[in-house]
Amino acid sequence: MIPLEQLRFAQKYPFTKTAQKAIKTLNVPLNRISEDVRERARIRVERALLRKNYAPRFFGEDPELLENEILSFPLAKIIVSLLDELSAMQAFAKSVANSTLVFLRSAENTVEECISLASELGLKFDLDEEGNFLVPLTVFLSIPFNNDSLKLVNRVVENGMVFLSTDLFALFLSEKAYSIVLKSLPVKDSGFPSWIKEAVRVLSDSFKKKKRSFFKGMTHSVKPEFFPPCISELFEGISSGKNLPHIARFYLTTFLNAVGMPQEEIVKLFSHTPNYSERITRYQVKKICTLKGKGYSPPTCTKLKASGLCKENCNVKSPIQFYRNKFFGSKSNEKKSDFNEQ
C-alpha cells in the first residue's frame, strides 16, 4: 500500500524517483493496463503534440485515480517514443514542464513545495533571510533554459551562487523537469503490444497532418526535408515552441532567408516561441534579411561547430551546400536560377 502523500507527489511530478518507485510497486504489466490508463496516456501525448497543457487534476483522497494517473505517464512516454519525432518528444517534455510549474505555483505553500521537489531531485540550494533561493552556479548552468528570464545575464550572482525568487526557482525546477524528461526519451522498444502501436499510428497520422498544415499556407518552394541535421533540429525546435539561443535563431534566420523563405513566413515561424513579440521579431528578421540587399550570409559548418550547433559530419562546408546538393539532386530538370542563390 503506497502512502497517499507519495501518490499525490508522484502524480504531480511523474519524472521523480518517488513516481518511479510507485510504478515499480504497482507492478502492472502492459497487457493488464486498464482502458482508463490507456486513454489518459493518449490524451497526455495528444495535448502535448497540440502544444496544449495537460490539465493537472487533483484527485484528493482517491488512491485508484491517483494510481491510474501515475501509470499513464510511462505509457505516454512509450507512445511518444514510438512516434520517432524529436519535435514530438520535445513537445511532450515541454508539456510536463508546464504542468510542473502549475503544480508548484498553485501549491498551498509554494516555498515548501519547491523545497520538496528540489530535494527529491537532489539539487543543491539554500535560502537567504529575504526568502530567495540560492543555487550554486554549476547547478544552475547544468541545464539549458527555454526562458530568457533565467538567463544568467538577467540574474544576480554572488560568491558562486545564483539568486532566484520563489517564482523563478519554480520556473527553474520546471526547466529541470523538461531536461529530465527529454533525456529519458526515447524509451527502448522491447516488443510493445499491438494496441500501443495502433494508438501510435493514429497519433502519428494526426501529428503529420498538423505538420503538413503548417506548411500548406506557405507560398515558397523551400523543402524542409532537404535541411541538414543542424538546421533541421533548429527548425523543428522553433516549430514546437522551443526558445532557441540568440545565435541559433540568427543562424536559422540567415539560412531560411538564403533558401528563399519570405520574411513574413520566417516571422510566422517564430510566433510559436515563448515570449514572442511580433514587433521585435519583425524588426530583427527584416534587419537580418535585408543587409546590403541580400541579408547576412548563412553560417558555415565551421561557425556552427564553434557554436556547438553542428550535429554530424555531412562532408560539406556549409548547410547551404548541403541543401543545394539535395535540392538540385531531386530537381535536376529545374534551372538553378529558380533557387535564391547567395
Coordinates of C-alpha atoms in Angstrom, one line a residue, residues 62-276:
D62 CA -8.9 8.5 -4.2
P63 CA -5.9 6.2 -4.5
E64 CA -7.1 4.4 -7.6
L65 CA -7.5 7.6 -9.6
L66 CA -4.0 8.7 -8.5
E67 CA -2.5 5.4 -9.4
N68 CA -4.1 5.5 -12.9
E69 CA -2.7 9.0 -13.5
I70 CA 0.8 7.9 -12.4
L71 CA 0.7 4.8 -14.6
S72 CA -0.4 6.9 -17.6
F73 CA 3.0 8.7 -17.6
P74 CA 5.4 5.8 -18.5
L75 CA 2.8 4.6 -21.1
A76 CA 2.7 8.1 -22.6
K77 CA 6.5 8.0 -22.8
I78 CA 6.3 4.8 -24.8
I79 CA 3.8 6.2 -27.2
V80 CA 5.7 9.4 -27.8
S81 CA 8.9 7.5 -28.3
L82 CA 7.3 5.3 -31.0
L83 CA 6.3 8.4 -32.9
D84 CA 10.1 8.7 -33.5
E85 CA 10.0 12.5 -33.9
L86 CA 12.3 14.8 -32.0
S87 CA 9.8 17.6 -32.1
A88 CA 7.2 15.3 -30.6
M89 CA 9.5 14.3 -27.7
Q90 CA 10.4 18.0 -27.1
A91 CA 6.7 18.9 -27.1
F92 CA 6.0 16.1 -24.5
A93 CA 8.8 17.2 -22.3
K94 CA 7.5 20.8 -22.5
S95 CA 4.0 19.7 -21.5
V96 CA 5.4 18.0 -18.4
A97 CA 7.4 21.1 -17.6
N98 CA 4.3 23.3 -17.9
S99 CA 2.2 21.1 -15.6
T100 CA 5.1 21.1 -13.1
L101 CA 5.1 24.8 -13.0
V102 CA 1.3 24.9 -12.5
F103 CA 1.5 22.5 -9.6
L104 CA 4.4 24.4 -7.9
R105 CA 2.7 27.8 -8.3
S106 CA -0.7 26.6 -7.2
A107 CA 0.6 24.8 -4.1
E108 CA -0.8 25.9 -0.7
N109 CA 2.8 26.8 0.2
T110 CA 4.9 27.3 -2.9
V111 CA 8.2 27.6 -1.0
E112 CA 7.7 24.3 0.8
E113 CA 6.6 22.6 -2.5
C114 CA 9.7 23.9 -4.3
I115 CA 11.9 22.7 -1.4
S116 CA 10.3 19.2 -1.6
L117 CA 10.8 18.9 -5.4
A118 CA 14.3 20.3 -5.4
S119 CA 15.3 17.9 -2.6
E120 CA 13.7 15.0 -4.4
L121 CA 15.8 15.8 -7.5
G122 CA 18.9 16.1 -5.4
L123 CA 19.6 19.7 -6.3
K124 CA 21.8 21.8 -4.0
F125 CA 20.3 25.1 -2.9
D126 CA 20.0 27.4 0.1
L127 CA 17.6 30.1 1.4
D128 CA 18.6 33.6 2.4
E129 CA 16.9 35.8 5.0
E130 CA 14.9 37.6 2.3
G131 CA 13.4 34.3 1.1
N132 CA 15.5 34.0 -2.1
F133 CA 16.7 30.6 -3.2
L134 CA 20.5 30.4 -3.7
V135 CA 21.5 27.9 -6.3
P136 CA 25.2 27.1 -6.9
L137 CA 26.3 28.3 -10.3
T138 CA 27.3 24.9 -11.5
V139 CA 23.9 23.5 -10.7
F140 CA 22.2 26.5 -12.3
L141 CA 24.1 26.0 -15.5
S142 CA 23.6 22.3 -15.6
I143 CA 20.6 22.6 -17.9
P144 CA 19.7 24.7 -20.9
F145 CA 17.0 27.3 -20.5
N146 CA 14.0 28.0 -22.7
N147 CA 13.0 31.1 -20.8
D148 CA 15.0 34.3 -21.1
S149 CA 14.2 35.4 -17.5
L150 CA 16.5 32.6 -16.3
K151 CA 19.4 33.5 -18.5
L152 CA 22.5 34.2 -16.3
V153 CA 22.8 37.7 -17.7
N154 CA 19.5 38.6 -16.1
R155 CA 20.3 37.1 -12.7
V156 CA 22.1 38.3 -9.6
V157 CA 25.2 36.1 -8.9
E158 CA 27.4 36.4 -5.8
N159 CA 30.1 34.1 -4.5
G160 CA 29.2 31.5 -7.0
M161 CA 25.5 31.5 -6.0
V162 CA 22.6 32.5 -8.3
F163 CA 19.8 34.3 -6.5
L164 CA 16.2 33.3 -7.5
S165 CA 12.9 34.4 -6.2
T166 CA 10.4 31.7 -5.3
D167 CA 8.6 32.1 -8.6
L168 CA 11.9 32.0 -10.6
F169 CA 13.0 28.9 -8.6
A170 CA 9.7 27.2 -9.5
L171 CA 10.5 28.1 -13.1
F172 CA 14.0 26.7 -12.8
L173 CA 12.5 23.4 -11.4
S174 CA 10.1 23.2 -14.4
E175 CA 13.1 23.6 -16.8
K176 CA 14.9 20.9 -14.9
A177 CA 11.8 18.7 -15.4
Y178 CA 11.9 19.4 -19.1
S179 CA 15.6 18.3 -19.2
I180 CA 15.0 15.1 -17.2
V181 CA 12.0 14.0 -19.3
L182 CA 13.7 14.8 -22.7
K183 CA 16.8 12.9 -21.6
S184 CA 14.7 9.9 -20.8
L185 CA 13.3 9.7 -24.3
P186 CA 13.1 7.7 -26.5
V187 CA 12.1 4.6 -24.4
K188 CA 13.7 1.5 -25.8
D189 CA 11.4 -0.7 -27.9
S190 CA 11.1 -4.1 -26.2
G191 CA 8.2 -5.5 -28.2
F192 CA 5.1 -3.4 -27.3
P193 CA 1.6 -4.8 -27.7
S194 CA -0.5 -4.1 -30.8
W195 CA -2.9 -1.7 -29.0
I196 CA 0.0 0.6 -28.2
K197 CA 1.2 0.6 -31.9
E198 CA -2.4 1.4 -33.0
A199 CA -2.5 4.4 -30.7
V200 CA 0.8 5.5 -32.1
R201 CA -0.4 5.1 -35.7
V202 CA -3.5 7.3 -35.0
L203 CA -1.4 10.0 -33.2
S204 CA 1.3 9.8 -35.9
D205 CA -1.2 10.5 -38.6
S206 CA -2.6 13.4 -36.7
F207 CA 0.9 14.8 -36.0
K208 CA 1.9 14.5 -39.6
K209 CA -1.3 16.2 -40.7
K210 CA -0.6 19.1 -38.3
K211 CA 2.9 19.5 -39.7
R212 CA 1.6 19.5 -43.3
S213 CA -1.0 22.1 -42.4
F214 CA 1.8 24.3 -41.1
F215 CA 3.5 24.3 -44.5
K216 CA 0.2 24.4 -46.5
G217 CA -0.2 28.1 -46.3
M218 CA 3.4 28.9 -47.3
T219 CA 3.9 30.2 -50.8
H220 CA 7.6 29.5 -51.2
S221 CA 9.2 26.3 -52.6
V222 CA 11.5 25.7 -49.6
K223 CA 12.0 22.0 -48.8
P224 CA 12.4 21.3 -45.1
E225 CA 13.1 17.6 -45.9
F226 CA 16.4 18.8 -47.6
F227 CA 17.6 20.6 -44.5
P228 CA 20.9 19.4 -43.0
P229 CA 20.7 17.8 -39.4
C230 CA 21.8 21.0 -37.7
I231 CA 19.2 23.3 -39.4
S232 CA 16.5 20.6 -39.2
E233 CA 16.9 20.4 -35.4
L234 CA 16.7 24.2 -35.1
F235 CA 13.7 24.3 -37.4
E236 CA 11.8 21.6 -35.5
G237 CA 12.7 23.3 -32.2
I238 CA 11.2 26.6 -33.3
S239 CA 8.1 24.8 -34.8
S240 CA 7.5 23.0 -31.5
G241 CA 7.7 26.2 -29.4
K242 CA 11.3 25.9 -28.1
N243 CA 13.1 29.1 -27.2
L244 CA 16.4 28.8 -29.0
P245 CA 19.6 30.7 -28.0
H246 CA 20.1 34.0 -29.9
I247 CA 22.9 32.7 -32.1
A248 CA 20.8 29.7 -33.1
R249 CA 17.9 31.9 -34.1
F250 CA 20.2 34.2 -36.0
Y251 CA 21.8 31.3 -38.0
L252 CA 18.4 29.8 -38.7
T253 CA 17.0 33.1 -40.0
T254 CA 20.0 33.6 -42.3
F255 CA 19.7 30.1 -43.7
L256 CA 15.9 30.4 -44.3
N257 CA 16.4 33.7 -46.0
A258 CA 19.2 32.3 -48.2
V259 CA 17.0 29.4 -49.4
G260 CA 14.1 31.7 -50.3
M261 CA 11.7 31.7 -47.4
P262 CA 9.8 35.1 -47.4
Q263 CA 10.4 37.3 -44.3
E264 CA 6.7 37.2 -43.4
E265 CA 6.8 33.4 -43.1
I266 CA 10.0 33.5 -41.1
V267 CA 8.2 35.8 -38.7
K268 CA 5.3 33.4 -38.6
L269 CA 7.6 30.6 -37.8
F270 CA 9.0 32.4 -34.7
S271 CA 5.5 33.1 -33.5
H272 CA 5.5 29.7 -31.9
T273 CA 8.2 30.6 -29.4
P274 CA 7.7 31.7 -25.8
N275 CA 7.7 35.5 -25.1
Y276 CA 7.1 36.1 -28.8

